[in-house]
CSV table of N, CA and C in Angstrom, one decimal:
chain,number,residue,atom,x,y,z
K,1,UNK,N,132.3,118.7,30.9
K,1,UNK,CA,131.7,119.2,32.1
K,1,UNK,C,130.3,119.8,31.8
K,2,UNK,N,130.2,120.5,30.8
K,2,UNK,CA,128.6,121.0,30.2
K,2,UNK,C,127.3,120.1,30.1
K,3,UNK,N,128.2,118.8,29.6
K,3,UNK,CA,127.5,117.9,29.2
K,3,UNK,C,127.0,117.3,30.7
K,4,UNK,N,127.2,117.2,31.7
K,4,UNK,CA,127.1,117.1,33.1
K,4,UNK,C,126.2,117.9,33.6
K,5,UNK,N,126.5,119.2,33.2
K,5,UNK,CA,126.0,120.0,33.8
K,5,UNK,C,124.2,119.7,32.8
K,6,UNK,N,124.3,119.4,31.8
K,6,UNK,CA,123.0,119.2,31.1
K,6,UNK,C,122.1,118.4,31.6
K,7,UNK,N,122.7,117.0,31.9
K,7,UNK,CA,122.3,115.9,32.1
K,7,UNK,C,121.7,116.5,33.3
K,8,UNK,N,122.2,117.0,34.5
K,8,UNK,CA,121.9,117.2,35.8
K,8,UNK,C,120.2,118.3,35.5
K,9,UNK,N,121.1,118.9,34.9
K,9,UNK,CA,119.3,120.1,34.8
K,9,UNK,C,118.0,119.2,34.3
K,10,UNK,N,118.6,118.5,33.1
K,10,UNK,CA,117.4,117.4,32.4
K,10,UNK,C,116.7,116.3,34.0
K,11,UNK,N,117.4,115.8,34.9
K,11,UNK,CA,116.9,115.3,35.9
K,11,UNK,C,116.1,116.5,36.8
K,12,UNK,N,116.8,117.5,37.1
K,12,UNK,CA,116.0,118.4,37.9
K,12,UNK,C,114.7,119.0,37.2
K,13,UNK,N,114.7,119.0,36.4
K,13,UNK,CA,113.6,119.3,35.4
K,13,UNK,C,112.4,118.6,35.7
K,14,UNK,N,113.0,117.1,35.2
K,14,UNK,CA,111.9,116.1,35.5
K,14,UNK,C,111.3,115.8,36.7
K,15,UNK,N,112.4,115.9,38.0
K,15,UNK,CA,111.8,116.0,39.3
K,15,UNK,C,110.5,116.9,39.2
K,16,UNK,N,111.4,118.2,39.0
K,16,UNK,CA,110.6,119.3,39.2
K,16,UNK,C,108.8,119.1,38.9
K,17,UNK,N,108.8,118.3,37.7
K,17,UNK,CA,107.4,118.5,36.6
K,17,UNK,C,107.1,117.1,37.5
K,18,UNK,N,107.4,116.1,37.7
K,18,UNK,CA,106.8,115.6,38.5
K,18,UNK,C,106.1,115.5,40.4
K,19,UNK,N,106.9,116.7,40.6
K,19,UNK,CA,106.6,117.4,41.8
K,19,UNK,C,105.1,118.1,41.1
K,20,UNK,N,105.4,118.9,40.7
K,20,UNK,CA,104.2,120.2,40.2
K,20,UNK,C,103.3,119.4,40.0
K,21,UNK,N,103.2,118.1,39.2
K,21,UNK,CA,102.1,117.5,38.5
K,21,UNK,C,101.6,116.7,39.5
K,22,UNK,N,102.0,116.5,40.7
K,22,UNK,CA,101.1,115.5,41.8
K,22,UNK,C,100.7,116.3,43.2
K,23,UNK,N,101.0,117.8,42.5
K,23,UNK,CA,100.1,119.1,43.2
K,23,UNK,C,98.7,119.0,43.1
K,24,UNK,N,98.2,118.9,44.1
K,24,UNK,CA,96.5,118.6,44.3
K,24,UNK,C,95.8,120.3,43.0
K,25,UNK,N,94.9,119.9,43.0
K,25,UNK,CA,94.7,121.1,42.0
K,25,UNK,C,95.3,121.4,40.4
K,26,UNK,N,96.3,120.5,40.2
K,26,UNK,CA,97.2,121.4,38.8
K,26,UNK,C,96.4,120.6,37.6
K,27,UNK,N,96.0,119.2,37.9
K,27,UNK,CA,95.8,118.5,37.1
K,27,UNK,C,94.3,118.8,36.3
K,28,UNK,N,93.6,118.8,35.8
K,28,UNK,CA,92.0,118.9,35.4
K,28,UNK,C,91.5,117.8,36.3
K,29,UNK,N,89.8,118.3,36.8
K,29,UNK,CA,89.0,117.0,37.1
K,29,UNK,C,88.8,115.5,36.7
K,30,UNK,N,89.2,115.7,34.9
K,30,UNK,CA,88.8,114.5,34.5
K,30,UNK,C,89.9,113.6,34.5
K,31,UNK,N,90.7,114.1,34.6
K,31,UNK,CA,91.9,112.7,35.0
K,31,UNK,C,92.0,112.3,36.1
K,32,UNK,N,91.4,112.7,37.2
K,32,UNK,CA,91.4,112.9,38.5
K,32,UNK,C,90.1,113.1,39.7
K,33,UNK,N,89.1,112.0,39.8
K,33,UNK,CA,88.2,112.5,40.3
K,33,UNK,C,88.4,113.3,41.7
K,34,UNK,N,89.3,113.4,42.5
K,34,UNK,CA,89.7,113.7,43.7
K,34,UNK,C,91.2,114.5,43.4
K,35,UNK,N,91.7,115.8,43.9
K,35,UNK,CA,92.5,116.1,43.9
K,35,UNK,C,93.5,115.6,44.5
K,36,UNK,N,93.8,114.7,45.5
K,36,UNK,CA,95.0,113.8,45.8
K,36,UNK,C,95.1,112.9,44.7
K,37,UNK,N,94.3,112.4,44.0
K,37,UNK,CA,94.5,111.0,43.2
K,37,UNK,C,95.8,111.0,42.5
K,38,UNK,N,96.1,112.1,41.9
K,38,UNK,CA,97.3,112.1,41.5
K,38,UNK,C,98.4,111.6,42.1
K,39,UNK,N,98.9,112.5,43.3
K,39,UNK,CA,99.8,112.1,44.6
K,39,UNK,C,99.7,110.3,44.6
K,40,UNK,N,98.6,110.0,44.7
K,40,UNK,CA,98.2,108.3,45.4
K,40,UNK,C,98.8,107.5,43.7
K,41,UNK,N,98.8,108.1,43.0
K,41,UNK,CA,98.9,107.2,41.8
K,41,UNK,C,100.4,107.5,41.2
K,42,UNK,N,101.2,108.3,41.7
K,42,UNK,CA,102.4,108.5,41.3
K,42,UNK,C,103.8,109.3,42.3
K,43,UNK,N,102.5,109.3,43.5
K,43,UNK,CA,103.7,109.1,44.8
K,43,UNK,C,104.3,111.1,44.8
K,44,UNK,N,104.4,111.4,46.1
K,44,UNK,CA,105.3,112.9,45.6
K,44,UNK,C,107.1,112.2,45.7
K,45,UNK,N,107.7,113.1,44.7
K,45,UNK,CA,109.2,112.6,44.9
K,45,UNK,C,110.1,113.0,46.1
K,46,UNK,N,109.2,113.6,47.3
K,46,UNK,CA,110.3,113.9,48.6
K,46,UNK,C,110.1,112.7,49.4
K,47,UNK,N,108.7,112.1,49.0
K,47,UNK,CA,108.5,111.1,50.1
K,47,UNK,C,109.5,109.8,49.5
K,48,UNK,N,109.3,110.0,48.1
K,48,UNK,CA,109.3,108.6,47.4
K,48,UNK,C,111.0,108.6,47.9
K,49,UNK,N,112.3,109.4,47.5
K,49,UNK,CA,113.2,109.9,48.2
K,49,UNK,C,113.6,109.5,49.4
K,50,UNK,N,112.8,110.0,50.6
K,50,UNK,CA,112.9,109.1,51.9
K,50,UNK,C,112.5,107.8,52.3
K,51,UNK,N,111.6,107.6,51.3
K,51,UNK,CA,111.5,105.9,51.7
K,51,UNK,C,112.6,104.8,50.8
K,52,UNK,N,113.0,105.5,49.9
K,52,UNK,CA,114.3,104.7,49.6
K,52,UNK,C,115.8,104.9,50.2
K,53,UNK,N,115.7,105.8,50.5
K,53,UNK,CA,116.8,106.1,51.7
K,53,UNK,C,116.9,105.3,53.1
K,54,UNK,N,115.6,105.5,53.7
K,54,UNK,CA,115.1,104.7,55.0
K,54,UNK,C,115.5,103.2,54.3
K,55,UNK,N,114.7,102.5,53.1
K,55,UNK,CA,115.3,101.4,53.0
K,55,UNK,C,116.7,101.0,52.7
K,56,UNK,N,117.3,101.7,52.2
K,56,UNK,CA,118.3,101.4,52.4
K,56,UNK,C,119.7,101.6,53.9
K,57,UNK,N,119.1,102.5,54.8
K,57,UNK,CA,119.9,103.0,55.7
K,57,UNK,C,119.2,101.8,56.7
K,58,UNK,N,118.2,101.0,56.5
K,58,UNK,CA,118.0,100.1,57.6
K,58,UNK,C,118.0,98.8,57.0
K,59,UNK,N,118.6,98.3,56.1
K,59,UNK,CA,119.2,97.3,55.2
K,59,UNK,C,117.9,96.5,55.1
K,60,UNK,N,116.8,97.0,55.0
K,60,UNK,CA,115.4,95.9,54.2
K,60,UNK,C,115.5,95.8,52.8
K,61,UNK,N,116.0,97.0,52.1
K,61,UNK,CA,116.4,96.4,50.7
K,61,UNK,C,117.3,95.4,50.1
K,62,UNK,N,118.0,95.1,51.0
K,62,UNK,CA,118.8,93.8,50.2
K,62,UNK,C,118.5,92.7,50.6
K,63,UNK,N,117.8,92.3,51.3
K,63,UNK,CA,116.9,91.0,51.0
K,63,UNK,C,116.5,90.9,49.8
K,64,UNK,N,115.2,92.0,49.5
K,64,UNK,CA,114.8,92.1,48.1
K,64,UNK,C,115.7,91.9,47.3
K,65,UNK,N,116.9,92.7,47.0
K,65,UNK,CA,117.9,92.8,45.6
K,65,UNK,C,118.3,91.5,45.9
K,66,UNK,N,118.7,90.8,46.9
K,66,UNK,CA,119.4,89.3,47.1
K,66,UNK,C,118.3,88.6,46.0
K,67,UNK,N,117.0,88.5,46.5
K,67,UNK,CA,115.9,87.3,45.8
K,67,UNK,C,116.1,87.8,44.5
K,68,UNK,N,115.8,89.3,44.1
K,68,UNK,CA,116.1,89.8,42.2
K,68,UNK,C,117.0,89.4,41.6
K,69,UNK,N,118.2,89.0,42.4
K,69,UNK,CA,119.6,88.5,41.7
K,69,UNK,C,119.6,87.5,41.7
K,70,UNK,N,118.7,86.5,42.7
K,70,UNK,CA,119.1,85.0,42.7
K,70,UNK,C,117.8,84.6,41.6
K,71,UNK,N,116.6,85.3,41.8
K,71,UNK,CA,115.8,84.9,40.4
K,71,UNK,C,116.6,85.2,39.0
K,72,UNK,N,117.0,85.9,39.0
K,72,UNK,CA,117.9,86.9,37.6
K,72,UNK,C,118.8,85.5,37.1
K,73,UNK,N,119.4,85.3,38.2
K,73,UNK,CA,120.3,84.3,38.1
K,73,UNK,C,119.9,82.9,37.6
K,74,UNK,N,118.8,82.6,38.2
K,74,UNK,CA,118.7,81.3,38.3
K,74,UNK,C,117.4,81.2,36.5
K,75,UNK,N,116.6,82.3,36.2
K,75,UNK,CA,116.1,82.6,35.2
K,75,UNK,C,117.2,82.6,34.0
K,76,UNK,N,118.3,83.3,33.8
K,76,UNK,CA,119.3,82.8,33.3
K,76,UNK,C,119.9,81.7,32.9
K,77,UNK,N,120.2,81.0,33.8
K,77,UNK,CA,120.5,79.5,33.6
K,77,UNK,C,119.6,78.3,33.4
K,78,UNK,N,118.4,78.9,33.7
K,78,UNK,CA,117.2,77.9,33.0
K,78,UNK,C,116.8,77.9,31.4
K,79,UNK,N,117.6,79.4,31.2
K,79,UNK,CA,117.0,79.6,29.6
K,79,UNK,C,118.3,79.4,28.8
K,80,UNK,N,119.4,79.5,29.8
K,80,UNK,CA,120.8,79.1,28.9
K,80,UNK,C,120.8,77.6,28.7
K,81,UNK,N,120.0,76.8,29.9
K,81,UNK,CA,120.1,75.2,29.5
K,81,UNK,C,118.9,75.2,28.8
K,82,UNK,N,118.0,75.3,28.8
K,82,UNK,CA,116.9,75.0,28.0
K,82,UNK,C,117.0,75.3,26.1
K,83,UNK,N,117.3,76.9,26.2
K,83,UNK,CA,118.3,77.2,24.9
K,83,UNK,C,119.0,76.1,24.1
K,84,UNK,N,119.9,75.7,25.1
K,84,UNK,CA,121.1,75.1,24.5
K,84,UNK,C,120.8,73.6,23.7
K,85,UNK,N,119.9,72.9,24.8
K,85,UNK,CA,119.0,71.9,24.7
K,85,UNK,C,118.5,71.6,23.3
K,86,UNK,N,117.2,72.8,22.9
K,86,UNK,CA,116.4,73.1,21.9
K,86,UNK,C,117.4,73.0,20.9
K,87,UNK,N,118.2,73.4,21.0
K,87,UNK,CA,119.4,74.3,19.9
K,87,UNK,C,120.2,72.9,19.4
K,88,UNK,N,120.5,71.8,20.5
K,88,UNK,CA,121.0,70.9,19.7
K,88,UNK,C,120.4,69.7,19.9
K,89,UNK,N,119.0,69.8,20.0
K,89,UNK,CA,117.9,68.9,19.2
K,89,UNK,C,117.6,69.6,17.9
K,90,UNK,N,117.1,70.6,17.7
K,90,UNK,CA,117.6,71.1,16.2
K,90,UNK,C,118.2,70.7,15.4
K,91,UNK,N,119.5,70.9,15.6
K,91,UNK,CA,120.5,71.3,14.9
K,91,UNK,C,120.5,69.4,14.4
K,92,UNK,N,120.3,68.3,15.8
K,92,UNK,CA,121.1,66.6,15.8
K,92,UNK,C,119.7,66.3,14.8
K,93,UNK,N,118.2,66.8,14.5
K,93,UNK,CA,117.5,66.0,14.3
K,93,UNK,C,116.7,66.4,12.9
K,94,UNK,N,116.6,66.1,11.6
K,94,UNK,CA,116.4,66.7,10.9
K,94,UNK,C,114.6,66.6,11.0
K,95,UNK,N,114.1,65.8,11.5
K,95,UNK,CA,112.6,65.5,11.6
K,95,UNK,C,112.2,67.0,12.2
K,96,UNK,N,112.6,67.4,13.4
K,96,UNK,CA,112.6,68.5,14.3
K,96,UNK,C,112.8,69.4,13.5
K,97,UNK,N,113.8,70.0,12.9
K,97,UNK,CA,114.3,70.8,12.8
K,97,UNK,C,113.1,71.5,11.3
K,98,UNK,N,112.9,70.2,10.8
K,98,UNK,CA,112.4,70.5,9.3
K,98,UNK,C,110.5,70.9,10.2
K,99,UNK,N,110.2,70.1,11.0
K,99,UNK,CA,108.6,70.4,11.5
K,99,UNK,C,108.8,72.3,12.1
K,100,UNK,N,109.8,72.5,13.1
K,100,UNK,CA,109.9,73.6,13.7
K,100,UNK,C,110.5,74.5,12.8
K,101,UNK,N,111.2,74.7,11.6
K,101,UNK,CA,111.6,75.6,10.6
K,101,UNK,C,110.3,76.8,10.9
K,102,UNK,N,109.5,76.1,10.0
K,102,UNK,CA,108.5,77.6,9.6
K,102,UNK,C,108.0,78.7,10.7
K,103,UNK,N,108.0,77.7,12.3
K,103,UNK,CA,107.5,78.4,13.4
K,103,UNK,C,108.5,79.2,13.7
K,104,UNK,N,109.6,78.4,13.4
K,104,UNK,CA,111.3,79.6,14.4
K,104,UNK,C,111.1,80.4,13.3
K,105,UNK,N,110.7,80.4,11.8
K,105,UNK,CA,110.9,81.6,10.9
K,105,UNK,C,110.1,82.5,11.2
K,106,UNK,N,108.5,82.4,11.7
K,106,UNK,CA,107.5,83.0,12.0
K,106,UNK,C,108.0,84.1,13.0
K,107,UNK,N,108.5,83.2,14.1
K,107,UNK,CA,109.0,84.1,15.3
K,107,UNK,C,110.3,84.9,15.3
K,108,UNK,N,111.0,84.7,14.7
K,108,UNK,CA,111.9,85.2,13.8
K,108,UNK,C,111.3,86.9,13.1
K,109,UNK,N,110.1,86.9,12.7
K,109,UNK,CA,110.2,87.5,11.9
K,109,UNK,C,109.2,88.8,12.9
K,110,UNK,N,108.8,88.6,13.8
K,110,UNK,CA,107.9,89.5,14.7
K,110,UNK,C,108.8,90.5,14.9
K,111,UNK,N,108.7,91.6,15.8
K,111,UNK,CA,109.6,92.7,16.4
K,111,UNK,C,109.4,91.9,17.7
């Protein structure tokens, strides 16, 4: 339950400092030539709050999440066939596999 109770203050927290920080005034000049710019560049969180509410209580968001899931989806299955493809032309072709070695080790080896 503590641990709950943590988690919940660490969000109100962060509300909080994001509220304060898109207070006209709090910020210095130089990040900000205009004291709204803040607000316009990171939104206040009562508005940001009701417009995700509004979208959702008038169902315009699930259009969106429909197309995110059917791209998600369909991006998936392009890289699972494509993948798979790559993977056993590799594996069937030793010409391939010996020319693209050193590149898959290259990329391999990045973070």
């Amino acid at each position: 339950m503590q641990l709950r109770v943590l988690q919940f203050a660490v969000l109100a927290v962060l509300v909080l400092l994001w509220h304060i920080f898109v207070k006209p005034g709090l910020l210095p000049n130089f990040y900000f030539d205009q004291d709204n710019r803040a607000a316009f560049f990171f939104g206040e969180p009562a508005k940001v709050f009701w417009v995700i509410v509004e979208w959702f209580t008038s169902f315009e968001i699930f259009q969106h999440l429909g197309v995110t899931l059917l791209e998600t989806v369909l991006g998936f299955m392009i890289g699972s066939v494509a993948g798979l493809a790559i993977g056993l032309w590799l594996a069937l072709s030793d010409t391939a596999s010996g020319v693209m070695e050193p590149y898959i080790k290259g990329m391999n080896s990045m973070p």
